Amino acid sequence: MAHEPYNTSQAARSFVMPSSTRIPVVYVVDDDTDVLGSLRFLLETDGFQVRTFRSGEALLNAMTMDSADCLVIDYKMPTMSGIDFAGVLRNRAVDVPIILITGYPDETIPTKAAAAGIRHVLLKPHVEDSLASHIWDAIQADQPPAGA
């Protein structure tokens, strides 16, 4: 699987939500309430339905994974990293696309993320430049091919 570590070069890429009958649901997990608020605003403005959680544990306790189309998870959180949380989800057979966001540029993160089933890693503070298009790409990649 090819990776584009820290994809920040798509700032000029415009995002248009494809027309569909259902609004995609995105769960955002970050321990920083300011980041949660900003991402909620950004994604709702882009047409997504958003639920926010301050930790992986809070999301697990909510047990509402069946309605999520995509997860946006922070890498560095106090009790469990975003990569560790993705591993917990995969061990529970949760197969929702995950986008990892991080403010810590580390060359090993994309490789670790891929091992946990994460296909997209985005670097803060440039998340807003391409997050919506990455979410849509992840949701589309997770859909079965037409006619299958």
mmCIF file of N, CA and C in Angstrom:
data_model
loop_
_atom_site.group_PDB
_atom_site.id
_atom_site.type_symbol
_atom_site.label_atom_id
_atom_site.label_comp_id
_atom_site.label_asym_id
_atom_site.label_seq_id
_atom_site.Cartn_x
_atom_site.Cartn_y
_atom_site.Cartn_z
ATOM 1 N N MET A 1 0.849 -1.170 0.000
ATOM 2 C CA MET A 1 0.000 0.000 0.000
ATOM 3 C C MET A 1 0.893 1.231 0.000
ATOM 4 N N ALA A 2 0.665 2.143 -0.932
ATOM 5 C CA ALA A 2 1.458 3.362 -1.023
ATOM 6 C C ALA A 2 0.956 4.383 -0.007
ATOM 7 N N HIS A 3 1.909 5.099 0.544
ATOM 8 C CA HIS A 3 1.561 6.117 1.534
ATOM 9 C C HIS A 3 2.056 7.472 1.102
ATOM 10 N N GLU A 4 1.326 8.490 1.473
ATOM 11 C CA GLU A 4 1.766 9.859 1.313
ATOM 12 C C GLU A 4 1.914 10.419 2.718
ATOM 13 N N PRO A 5 3.078 10.218 3.352
ATOM 14 C CA PRO A 5 3.202 10.681 4.727
ATOM 15 C C PRO A 5 3.026 12.189 4.813
ATOM 16 N N TYR A 6 2.253 12.604 5.785
ATOM 17 C CA TYR A 6 2.057 14.023 6.073
ATOM 18 C C TYR A 6 1.652 14.792 4.828
ATOM 19 N N ASN A 7 0.567 14.410 4.234
ATOM 20 C CA ASN A 7 0.102 15.027 3.007
ATOM 21 C C ASN A 7 -0.422 16.426 3.287
ATOM 22 N N THR A 8 0.436 17.402 3.030
ATOM 23 C CA THR A 8 0.025 18.793 3.220
ATOM 24 C C THR A 8 0.069 19.552 1.901
ATOM 25 N N SER A 9 0.375 18.870 0.811
ATOM 26 C CA SER A 9 0.551 19.537 -0.465
ATOM 27 C C SER A 9 -0.755 19.757 -1.216
ATOM 28 N N GLN A 10 -1.872 19.342 -0.659
ATOM 29 C CA GLN A 10 -3.134 19.449 -1.382
ATOM 30 C C GLN A 10 -3.962 20.653 -0.948
ATOM 31 N N ALA A 11 -3.317 21.683 -0.431
ATOM 32 C CA ALA A 11 -4.041 22.842 0.069
ATOM 33 C C ALA A 11 -4.906 23.477 -1.008
ATOM 34 N N ALA A 12 -4.437 23.429 -2.242
ATOM 35 C CA ALA A 12 -5.195 24.068 -3.316
ATOM 36 C C ALA A 12 -6.328 23.189 -3.825
ATOM 37 N N ARG A 13 -6.352 21.936 -3.423
ATOM 38 C CA ARG A 13 -7.388 21.013 -3.880
ATOM 39 C C ARG A 13 -8.723 21.407 -3.264
ATOM 40 N N SER A 14 -9.679 21.700 -4.104
ATOM 41 C CA SER A 14 -10.987 22.076 -3.576
ATOM 42 C C SER A 14 -11.810 20.823 -3.336
ATOM 43 N N PHE A 15 -12.700 20.910 -2.369
ATOM 44 C CA PHE A 15 -13.517 19.758 -2.005
ATOM 45 C C PHE A 15 -14.962 20.083 -2.284
ATOM 46 N N VAL A 16 -15.634 19.180 -2.974
ATOM 47 C CA VAL A 16 -17.068 19.283 -3.200
ATOM 48 C C VAL A 16 -17.679 17.964 -2.752
ATOM 49 N N MET A 17 -18.591 18.034 -1.784
ATOM 50 C CA MET A 17 -19.250 16.830 -1.282
ATOM 51 C C MET A 17 -20.091 16.239 -2.392
ATOM 52 N N PRO A 18 -19.826 14.997 -2.783
ATOM 53 C CA PRO A 18 -20.656 14.356 -3.801
ATOM 54 C C PRO A 18 -22.104 14.266 -3.325
ATOM 55 N N SER A 19 -23.010 14.368 -4.270
ATOM 56 C CA SER A 19 -24.415 14.288 -3.876
ATOM 57 C C SER A 19 -24.757 12.846 -3.533
ATOM 58 N N SER A 20 -25.464 12.678 -2.461
ATOM 59 C CA SER A 20 -25.926 11.349 -2.057
ATOM 60 C C SER A 20 -27.158 11.548 -1.188
ATOM 61 N N THR A 21 -27.808 10.464 -0.888
ATOM 62 C CA THR A 21 -29.036 10.572 -0.111
ATOM 63 C C THR A 21 -28.762 10.629 1.386
ATOM 64 N N ARG A 22 -27.551 10.264 1.824
ATOM 65 C CA ARG A 22 -27.239 10.227 3.246
ATOM 66 C C ARG A 22 -25.989 11.044 3.530
ATOM 67 N N ILE A 23 -26.046 11.817 4.587
ATOM 68 C CA ILE A 23 -24.895 12.620 4.996
ATOM 69 C C ILE A 23 -23.909 11.719 5.738
ATOM 70 N N PRO A 24 -22.642 11.681 5.309
ATOM 71 C CA PRO A 24 -21.660 10.849 6.004
ATOM 72 C C PRO A 24 -21.442 11.313 7.448
ATOM 73 N N VAL A 25 -21.235 10.341 8.335
ATOM 74 C CA VAL A 25 -21.024 10.606 9.756
ATOM 75 C C VAL A 25 -19.541 10.399 10.069
ATOM 76 N N VAL A 26 -18.933 11.415 10.665
ATOM 77 C CA VAL A 26 -17.523 11.369 11.024
ATOM 78 C C VAL A 26 -17.400 11.509 12.536
ATOM 79 N N TYR A 27 -16.639 10.610 13.149
ATOM 80 C CA TYR A 27 -16.323 10.696 14.578
ATOM 81 C C TYR A 27 -14.920 11.258 14.706
ATOM 82 N N VAL A 28 -14.771 12.271 15.539
ATOM 83 C CA VAL A 28 -13.474 12.907 15.766
ATOM 84 C C VAL A 28 -13.060 12.636 17.205
ATOM 85 N N VAL A 29 -11.831 12.133 17.394
ATOM 86 C CA VAL A 29 -11.309 11.823 18.720
ATOM 87 C C VAL A 29 -10.045 12.646 18.936
ATOM 88 N N ASP A 30 -10.088 13.551 19.913
ATOM 89 C CA ASP A 30 -8.936 14.389 20.249
ATOM 90 C C ASP A 30 -9.108 14.862 21.680
ATOM 91 N N ASP A 31 -8.039 14.902 22.453
ATOM 92 C CA ASP A 31 -8.134 15.333 23.845
ATOM 93 C C ASP A 31 -8.181 16.850 23.988
ATOM 94 N N ASP A 32 -7.909 17.580 22.928
ATOM 95 C CA ASP A 32 -7.907 19.046 22.957
ATOM 96 C C ASP A 32 -9.287 19.561 22.535
ATOM 97 N N THR A 33 -10.008 20.184 23.469
ATOM 98 C CA THR A 33 -11.370 20.644 23.162
ATOM 99 C C THR A 33 -11.391 21.726 22.090
ATOM 100 N N ASP A 34 -10.334 22.548 22.014
ATOM 101 C CA ASP A 34 -10.286 23.565 20.962
ATOM 102 C C ASP A 34 -10.184 22.913 19.581
ATOM 103 N N VAL A 35 -9.360 21.877 19.487
ATOM 104 C CA VAL A 35 -9.223 21.151 18.221
ATOM 105 C C VAL A 35 -10.550 20.478 17.867
ATOM 106 N N LEU A 36 -11.192 19.861 18.859
ATOM 107 C CA LEU A 36 -12.497 19.225 18.598
ATOM 108 C C LEU A 36 -13.498 20.231 18.050
ATOM 109 N N GLY A 37 -13.563 21.399 18.677
ATOM 110 C CA GLY A 37 -14.496 22.425 18.220
ATOM 111 C C GLY A 37 -14.175 22.900 16.812
ATOM 112 N N SER A 38 -12.900 23.110 16.532
ATOM 113 C CA SER A 38 -12.491 23.568 15.203
ATOM 114 C C SER A 38 -12.793 22.523 14.134
ATOM 115 N N LEU A 39 -12.479 21.267 14.431
ATOM 116 C CA LEU A 39 -12.734 20.211 13.449
ATOM 117 C C LEU A 39 -14.226 19.986 13.251
ATOM 118 N N ARG A 40 -14.986 20.077 14.333
ATOM 119 C CA ARG A 40 -16.445 19.964 14.192
ATOM 120 C C ARG A 40 -16.961 21.044 13.246
ATOM 121 N N PHE A 41 -16.558 22.288 13.481
ATOM 122 C CA PHE A 41 -17.002 23.400 12.639
ATOM 123 C C PHE A 41 -16.585 23.179 11.190
ATOM 124 N N LEU A 42 -15.320 22.825 10.979
ATOM 125 C CA LEU A 42 -14.799 22.611 9.635
ATOM 126 C C LEU A 42 -15.585 21.524 8.905
ATOM 127 N N LEU A 43 -15.775 20.400 9.564
ATOM 128 C CA LEU A 43 -16.428 19.266 8.899
ATOM 129 C C LEU A 43 -17.922 19.489 8.708
ATOM 130 N N GLU A 44 -18.576 20.126 9.665
ATOM 131 C CA GLU A 44 -19.998 20.441 9.470
ATOM 132 C C GLU A 44 -20.169 21.443 8.333
ATOM 133 N N THR A 45 -19.250 22.385 8.219
ATOM 134 C CA THR A 45 -19.285 23.342 7.114
ATOM 135 C C THR A 45 -19.123 22.623 5.780
ATOM 136 N N ASP A 46 -18.337 21.548 5.778
ATOM 137 C CA ASP A 46 -18.134 20.756 4.558
ATOM 138 C C ASP A 46 -19.246 19.735 4.328
ATOM 139 N N GLY A 47 -20.264 19.729 5.183
ATOM 140 C CA GLY A 47 -21.439 18.898 4.940
ATOM 141 C C GLY A 47 -21.474 17.562 5.653
ATOM 142 N N PHE A 48 -20.542 17.316 6.553
ATOM 143 C CA PHE A 48 -20.542 16.059 7.295
ATOM 144 C C PHE A 48 -21.350 16.196 8.583
ATOM 145 N N GLN A 49 -21.857 15.087 9.060
ATOM 146 C CA GLN A 49 -22.442 14.999 10.394
ATOM 147 C C GLN A 49 -21.283 14.598 11.306
ATOM 148 N N VAL A 50 -21.128 15.254 12.464
ATOM 149 C CA VAL A 50 -19.937 15.054 13.289
ATOM 150 C C VAL A 50 -20.310 14.745 14.725
ATOM 151 N N ARG A 51 -19.614 13.757 15.308
ATOM 152 C CA ARG A 51 -19.671 13.483 16.748
ATOM 153 C C ARG A 51 -18.249 13.575 17.264
ATOM 154 N N THR A 52 -18.072 14.203 18.409
ATOM 155 C CA THR A 52 -16.730 14.365 18.955
ATOM 156 C C THR A 52 -16.579 13.618 20.276
ATOM 157 N N PHE A 53 -15.343 13.176 20.515
ATOM 158 C CA PHE A 53 -15.001 12.420 21.724
ATOM 159 C C PHE A 53 -13.636 12.891 22.209
ATOM 160 N N ARG A 54 -13.484 13.039 23.538
ATOM 161 C CA ARG A 54 -12.224 13.532 24.108
ATOM 162 C C ARG A 54 -11.187 12.444 24.313
ATOM 163 N N SER A 55 -11.541 11.189 24.070
ATOM 164 C CA SER A 55 -10.576 10.097 24.196
ATOM 165 C C SER A 55 -11.109 8.869 23.456
ATOM 166 N N GLY A 56 -10.199 7.946 23.202
ATOM 167 C CA GLY A 56 -10.619 6.684 22.615
ATOM 168 C C GLY A 56 -11.556 5.941 23.538
ATOM 169 N N GLU A 57 -11.278 6.024 24.828
ATOM 170 C CA GLU A 57 -12.122 5.350 25.808
ATOM 171 C C GLU A 57 -13.549 5.901 25.787
ATOM 172 N N ALA A 58 -13.678 7.226 25.621
ATOM 173 C CA ALA A 58 -15.013 7.837 25.565
ATOM 174 C C ALA A 58 -15.793 7.307 24.366
ATOM 175 N N LEU A 59 -15.118 7.134 23.247
ATOM 176 C CA LEU A 59 -15.781 6.585 22.071
ATOM 177 C C LEU A 59 -16.156 5.124 22.301
ATOM 178 N N LEU A 60 -15.260 4.353 22.873
ATOM 179 C CA LEU A 60 -15.571 2.948 23.153
ATOM 180 C C LEU A 60 -16.750 2.825 24.114
ATOM 181 N N ASN A 61 -16.818 3.719 25.108
ATOM 182 C CA ASN A 61 -17.926 3.697 26.058
ATOM 183 C C ASN A 61 -19.250 4.079 25.409
ATOM 184 N N ALA A 62 -19.196 4.898 24.365
ATOM 185 C CA ALA A 62 -20.421 5.307 23.668
ATOM 186 C C ALA A 62 -20.980 4.152 22.836
ATOM 187 N N MET A 63 -20.114 3.256 22.406
ATOM 188 C CA MET A 63 -20.504 2.071 21.639
ATOM 189 C C MET A 63 -21.495 2.383 20.517
ATOM 190 N N THR A 64 -21.158 3.349 19.712
ATOM 191 C CA THR A 64 -22.012 3.714 18.586
ATOM 192 C C THR A 64 -21.259 3.617 17.263
ATOM 193 N N MET A 65 -20.317 2.725 17.174
ATOM 194 C CA MET A 65 -19.472 2.627 15.992
ATOM 195 C C MET A 65 -20.248 2.284 14.721
ATOM 196 N N ASP A 66 -21.418 1.684 14.872
ATOM 197 C CA ASP A 66 -22.164 1.260 13.689
ATOM 198 C C ASP A 66 -22.610 2.417 12.817
ATOM 199 N N SER A 67 -22.680 3.625 13.343
ATOM 200 C CA SER A 67 -23.149 4.743 12.530
ATOM 201 C C SER A 67 -22.010 5.582 11.944
ATOM 202 N N ALA A 68 -20.767 5.286 12.281
ATOM 203 C CA ALA A 68 -19.638 6.070 11.777
ATOM 204 C C ALA A 68 -19.239 5.619 10.375
ATOM 205 N N ASP A 69 -19.012 6.592 9.500
ATOM 206 C CA ASP A 69 -18.495 6.309 8.166
ATOM 207 C C ASP A 69 -16.983 6.470 8.113
ATOM 208 N N CYS A 70 -16.434 7.272 9.035
ATOM 209 C CA CYS A 70 -15.000 7.526 9.072
ATOM 210 C C CYS A 70 -14.635 8.049 10.462
ATOM 211 N N LEU A 71 -13.418 7.735 10.911
ATOM 212 C CA LEU A 71 -12.910 8.248 12.177
ATOM 213 C C LEU A 71 -11.717 9.148 11.903
ATOM 214 N N VAL A 72 -11.661 10.261 12.611
ATOM 215 C CA VAL A 72 -10.494 11.140 12.590
ATOM 216 C C VAL A 72 -9.942 11.111 14.004
ATOM 217 N N ILE A 73 -8.720 10.588 14.159
ATOM 218 C CA ILE A 73 -8.167 10.337 15.481
ATOM 219 C C ILE A 73 -6.837 11.057 15.631
ATOM 220 N N ASP A 74 -6.671 11.743 16.763
ATOM 221 C CA ASP A 74 -5.401 12.386 17.086
ATOM 222 C C ASP A 74 -4.367 11.319 17.438
ATOM 223 N N TYR A 75 -3.121 11.561 17.067
ATOM 224 C CA TYR A 75 -2.060 10.608 17.370
ATOM 225 C C TYR A 75 -1.693 10.607 18.855
ATOM 226 N N LYS A 76 -1.481 11.797 19.419
ATOM 227 C CA LYS A 76 -0.971 11.881 20.791
ATOM 228 C C LYS A 76 -2.089 12.279 21.741
ATOM 229 N N MET A 77 -2.506 11.315 22.558
ATOM 230 C CA MET A 77 -3.516 11.562 23.586
ATOM 231 C C MET A 77 -2.989 10.984 24.896
ATOM 232 N N PRO A 78 -3.504 11.451 26.032
ATOM 233 C CA PRO A 78 -2.916 11.085 27.325
ATOM 234 C C PRO A 78 -2.897 9.596 27.666
ATOM 235 N N THR A 79 -3.967 8.874 27.436
ATOM 236 C CA THR A 79 -4.016 7.494 27.926
ATOM 237 C C THR A 79 -3.744 6.443 26.860
ATOM 238 N N MET A 80 -3.949 6.781 25.598
ATOM 239 C CA MET A 80 -3.767 5.809 24.523
ATOM 240 C C MET A 80 -3.502 6.586 23.232
ATOM 241 N N SER A 81 -2.452 6.219 22.512
ATOM 242 C CA SER A 81 -2.165 6.908 21.254
ATOM 243 C C SER A 81 -3.246 6.573 20.225
ATOM 244 N N GLY A 82 -3.337 7.408 19.213
ATOM 245 C CA GLY A 82 -4.285 7.142 18.138
ATOM 246 C C GLY A 82 -4.002 5.831 17.429
ATOM 247 N N ILE A 83 -2.733 5.472 17.305
ATOM 248 C CA ILE A 83 -2.370 4.203 16.664
ATOM 249 C C ILE A 83 -2.792 3.035 17.551
ATOM 250 N N ASP A 84 -2.553 3.149 18.856
ATOM 251 C CA ASP A 84 -2.995 2.089 19.769
ATOM 252 C C ASP A 84 -4.513 1.951 19.754
ATOM 253 N N PHE A 85 -5.211 3.094 19.709
ATOM 254 C CA PHE A 85 -6.672 3.068 19.662
ATOM 255 C C PHE A 85 -7.159 2.389 18.387
ATOM 256 N N ALA A 86 -6.509 2.680 17.267
ATOM 257 C CA ALA A 86 -6.870 2.023 16.009
ATOM 258 C C ALA A 86 -6.686 0.512 16.136
ATOM 259 N N GLY A 87 -5.619 0.091 16.805
ATOM 260 C CA GLY A 87 -5.398 -1.339 17.026
ATOM 261 C C GLY A 87 -6.502 -1.971 17.858
ATOM 262 N N VAL A 88 -6.951 -1.266 18.891
ATOM 263 C CA VAL A 88 -8.067 -1.761 19.716
ATOM 264 C C VAL A 88 -9.315 -1.925 18.851
ATOM 265 N N LEU A 89 -9.586 -0.934 18.016
ATOM 266 C CA LEU A 89 -10.765 -1.004 17.145
ATOM 267 C C LEU A 89 -10.668 -2.182 16.180
ATOM 268 N N ARG A 90 -9.515 -2.373 15.576
ATOM 269 C CA ARG A 90 -9.338 -3.476 14.631
ATOM 270 C C ARG A 90 -9.493 -4.815 15.349
ATOM 271 N N ASN A 91 -8.974 -4.913 16.593
ATOM 272 C CA ASN A 91 -9.133 -6.154 17.362
ATOM 273 C C ASN A 91 -10.588 -6.436 17.690
ATOM 274 N N ARG A 92 -11.421 -5.399 17.722
ATOM 275 C CA ARG A 92 -12.861 -5.558 17.964
ATOM 276 C C ARG A 92 -13.639 -5.667 16.665
ATOM 277 N N ALA A 93 -12.926 -5.883 15.572
ATOM 278 C CA ALA A 93 -13.516 -6.051 14.240
ATOM 279 C C ALA A 93 -14.242 -4.799 13.747
ATOM 280 N N VAL A 94 -13.806 -3.627 14.195
ATOM 281 C CA VAL A 94 -14.349 -2.370 13.684
ATOM 282 C C VAL A 94 -13.552 -2.030 12.436
ATOM 283 N N ASP A 95 -14.239 -1.979 11.311
ATOM 284 C CA ASP A 95 -13.565 -1.789 10.022
ATOM 285 C C ASP A 95 -13.957 -0.464 9.374
ATOM 286 N N VAL A 96 -13.952 0.590 10.160
ATOM 287 C CA VAL A 96 -14.277 1.926 9.674
ATOM 288 C C VAL A 96 -12.968 2.593 9.243
ATOM 289 N N PRO A 97 -12.963 3.318 8.118
ATOM 290 C CA PRO A 97 -11.738 4.010 7.725
ATOM 291 C C PRO A 97 -11.294 4.999 8.814
ATOM 292 N N ILE A 98 -9.972 5.073 9.015
ATOM 293 C CA ILE A 98 -9.407 5.946 10.042
ATOM 294 C C ILE A 98 -8.402 6.893 9.409
ATOM 295 N N ILE A 99 -8.508 8.160 9.793
ATOM 296 C CA ILE A 99 -7.523 9.172 9.414
ATOM 297 C C ILE A 99 -6.847 9.617 10.700
ATOM 298 N N LEU A 100 -5.518 9.546 10.720
ATOM 299 C CA LEU A 100 -4.742 9.946 11.885
ATOM 300 C C LEU A 100 -4.234 11.363 11.669
ATOM 301 N N ILE A 101 -4.434 12.223 12.674
ATOM 302 C CA ILE A 101 -3.894 13.572 12.611
ATOM 303 C C ILE A 101 -2.841 13.717 13.704
ATOM 304 N N THR A 102 -1.789 14.443 13.398
ATOM 305 C CA THR A 102 -0.719 14.600 14.374
ATOM 306 C C THR A 102 -0.032 15.949 14.240
ATOM 307 N N GLY A 103 0.413 16.450 15.354
ATOM 308 C CA GLY A 103 1.226 17.662 15.392
ATOM 309 C C GLY A 103 2.688 17.329 15.607
ATOM 310 N N TYR A 104 3.020 16.041 15.546
ATOM 311 C CA TYR A 104 4.375 15.571 15.827
ATOM 312 C C TYR A 104 4.959 14.889 14.593
ATOM 313 N N PRO A 105 5.690 15.639 13.766
ATOM 314 C CA PRO A 105 6.260 15.035 12.562
ATOM 315 C C PRO A 105 7.347 14.022 12.926
ATOM 316 N N ASP A 106 7.049 12.781 12.731
ATOM 317 C CA ASP A 106 7.947 11.684 13.043
ATOM 318 C C ASP A 106 7.887 10.728 11.861
ATOM 319 N N GLU A 107 9.048 10.413 11.294
ATOM 320 C CA GLU A 107 9.096 9.573 10.095
ATOM 321 C C GLU A 107 8.514 8.181 10.300
ATOM 322 N N THR A 108 8.423 7.715 11.534
ATOM 323 C CA THR A 108 7.935 6.348 11.776
ATOM 324 C C THR A 108 6.411 6.276 11.875
ATOM 325 N N ILE A 109 5.749 7.404 12.054
ATOM 326 C CA ILE A 109 4.295 7.384 12.259
ATOM 327 C C ILE A 109 3.542 6.771 11.076
ATOM 328 N N PRO A 110 3.825 7.146 9.825
ATOM 329 C CA PRO A 110 3.069 6.530 8.721
ATOM 330 C C PRO A 110 3.211 5.008 8.661
ATOM 331 N N THR A 111 4.381 4.486 8.956
ATOM 332 C CA THR A 111 4.586 3.033 8.936
ATOM 333 C C THR A 111 3.804 2.368 10.061
ATOM 334 N N LYS A 112 3.860 2.947 11.254
ATOM 335 C CA LYS A 112 3.101 2.408 12.387
ATOM 336 C C LYS A 112 1.604 2.499 12.116
ATOM 337 N N ALA A 113 1.199 3.606 11.524
ATOM 338 C CA ALA A 113 -0.220 3.803 11.210
ATOM 339 C C ALA A 113 -0.700 2.748 10.217
ATOM 340 N N ALA A 114 0.102 2.502 9.185
ATOM 341 C CA ALA A 114 -0.270 1.503 8.179
ATOM 342 C C ALA A 114 -0.424 0.124 8.813
ATOM 343 N N ALA A 115 0.448 -0.200 9.756
ATOM 344 C CA ALA A 115 0.365 -1.494 10.433
ATOM 345 C C ALA A 115 -0.923 -1.624 11.244
ATOM 346 N N ALA A 116 -1.482 -0.477 11.661
ATOM 347 C CA ALA A 116 -2.737 -0.477 12.424
ATOM 348 C C ALA A 116 -3.955 -0.311 11.516
ATOM 349 N N GLY A 117 -3.739 -0.342 10.203
ATOM 350 C CA GLY A 117 -4.857 -0.237 9.269
ATOM 351 C C GLY A 117 -5.273 1.186 8.958
ATOM 352 N N ILE A 118 -4.398 2.140 9.210
ATOM 353 C CA ILE A 118 -4.685 3.553 8.937
ATOM 354 C C ILE A 118 -4.038 3.913 7.603
ATOM 355 N N ARG A 119 -4.831 4.425 6.679
ATOM 356 C CA ARG A 119 -4.315 4.747 5.342
ATOM 357 C C ARG A 119 -3.910 6.203 5.170
ATOM 358 N N HIS A 120 -4.432 7.086 6.008
ATOM 359 C CA HIS A 120 -4.159 8.515 5.846
ATOM 360 C C HIS A 120 -3.579 9.088 7.128
ATOM 361 N N VAL A 121 -2.469 9.823 7.012
ATOM 362 C CA VAL A 121 -1.865 10.537 8.133
ATOM 363 C C VAL A 121 -1.720 11.987 7.698
ATOM 364 N N LEU A 122 -2.312 12.894 8.477
ATOM 365 C CA LEU A 122 -2.255 14.317 8.158
ATOM 366 C C LEU A 122 -1.576 15.077 9.287
ATOM 367 N N LEU A 123 -0.803 16.079 8.924
ATOM 368 C CA LEU A 123 -0.050 16.864 9.891
ATOM 369 C C LEU A 123 -0.804 18.136 10.264
ATOM 370 N N LYS A 124 -0.986 18.340 11.587
ATOM 371 C CA LYS A 124 -1.527 19.607 12.066
ATOM 372 C C LYS A 124 -0.430 20.648 11.857
ATOM 373 N N PRO A 125 -0.687 21.845 11.634
ATOM 374 C CA PRO A 125 -1.985 22.515 11.589
ATOM 375 C C PRO A 125 -2.596 22.559 10.208
ATOM 376 N N HIS A 126 -2.072 21.781 9.259
ATOM 377 C CA HIS A 126 -2.546 21.834 7.872
ATOM 378 C C HIS A 126 -3.728 20.928 7.605
ATOM 379 N N VAL A 127 -4.308 20.374 8.650
ATOM 380 C CA VAL A 127 -5.416 19.425 8.518
ATOM 381 C C VAL A 127 -6.573 20.032 7.728
ATOM 382 N N GLU A 128 -6.894 21.276 8.020
ATOM 383 C CA GLU A 128 -8.071 21.874 7.393
ATOM 384 C C GLU A 128 -7.933 22.007 5.884
ATOM 385 N N ASP A 129 -6.706 21.983 5.371
ATOM 386 C CA ASP A 129 -6.497 22.142 3.937
ATOM 387 C C ASP A 129 -7.041 20.982 3.118
ATOM 388 N N SER A 130 -7.033 19.778 3.676
ATOM 389 C CA SER A 130 -7.423 18.626 2.868
ATOM 390 C C SER A 130 -8.207 17.559 3.626
ATOM 391 N N LEU A 131 -8.604 17.831 4.861
ATOM 392 C CA LEU A 131 -9.263 16.797 5.650
ATOM 393 C C LEU A 131 -10.546 16.290 4.997
ATOM 394 N N ALA A 132 -11.393 17.186 4.537
ATOM 395 C CA ALA A 132 -12.671 16.760 3.949
ATOM 396 C C ALA A 132 -12.447 15.858 2.742
ATOM 397 N N SER A 133 -11.505 16.195 1.882
ATOM 398 C CA SER A 133 -11.261 15.348 0.711
ATOM 399 C C SER A 133 -10.665 14.010 1.118
ATOM 400 N N HIS A 134 -9.835 13.977 2.157
ATOM 401 C CA HIS A 134 -9.292 12.705 2.638
ATOM 402 C C HIS A 134 -10.400 11.843 3.245
ATOM 403 N N ILE A 135 -11.320 12.462 3.960
ATOM 404 C CA ILE A 135 -12.444 11.705 4.523
ATOM 405 C C ILE A 135 -13.276 11.099 3.398
ATOM 406 N N TRP A 136 -13.614 11.912 2.417
ATOM 407 C CA TRP A 136 -14.414 11.385 1.314
ATOM 408 C C TRP A 136 -13.677 10.266 0.587
ATOM 409 N N ASP A 137 -12.368 10.440 0.342
ATOM 410 C CA ASP A 137 -11.584 9.390 -0.314
ATOM 411 C C ASP A 137 -11.605 8.105 0.513
ATOM 412 N N ALA A 138 -11.466 8.236 1.833
ATOM 413 C CA ALA A 138 -11.462 7.053 2.708
ATOM 414 C C ALA A 138 -12.809 6.350 2.677
ATOM 415 N N ILE A 139 -13.892 7.120 2.691
ATOM 416 C CA ILE A 139 -15.240 6.526 2.658
ATOM 417 C C ILE A 139 -15.450 5.819 1.323
ATOM 418 N N GLN A 140 -15.066 6.455 0.237
ATOM 419 C CA GLN A 140 -15.236 5.847 -1.094
ATOM 420 C C GLN A 140 -14.406 4.580 -1.232
ATOM 421 N N ALA A 141 -13.174 4.590 -0.723
ATOM 422 C CA ALA A 141 -12.297 3.418 -0.810
ATOM 423 C C ALA A 141 -12.850 2.255 0.008
ATOM 424 N N ASP A 142 -13.663 2.564 1.020
ATOM 425 C CA ASP A 142 -14.220 1.536 1.893
ATOM 426 C C ASP A 142 -15.495 0.913 1.323
ATOM 427 N N GLN A 143 -16.035 1.504 0.266
ATOM 428 C CA GLN A 143 -17.278 1.001 -0.332
ATOM 429 C C GLN A 143 -16.971 -0.144 -1.287
ATOM 430 N N PRO A 144 -17.859 -1.137 -1.366
ATOM 431 C CA PRO A 144 -17.657 -2.209 -2.342
ATOM 432 C C PRO A 144 -17.822 -1.653 -3.748
ATOM 433 N N PRO A 145 -17.138 -2.233 -4.729
ATOM 434 C CA PRO A 145 -17.264 -1.755 -6.106
ATOM 435 C C PRO A 145 -18.708 -1.891 -6.587
ATOM 436 N N ALA A 146 -19.094 -0.989 -7.471
ATOM 437 C CA ALA A 146 -20.443 -1.038 -8.032
ATOM 438 C C ALA A 146 -20.673 -2.369 -8.723
ATOM 439 N N GLY A 147 -21.825 -2.963 -8.469
ATOM 440 C CA GLY A 147 -22.167 -4.236 -9.086
ATOM 441 C C GLY A 147 -21.613 -5.451 -8.360
ATOM 442 N N ALA A 148 -20.926 -5.216 -7.237
ATOM 443 C CA ALA A 148 -20.336 -6.355 -6.518
ATOM 444 C C ALA A 148 -21.345 -7.012 -5.613
#
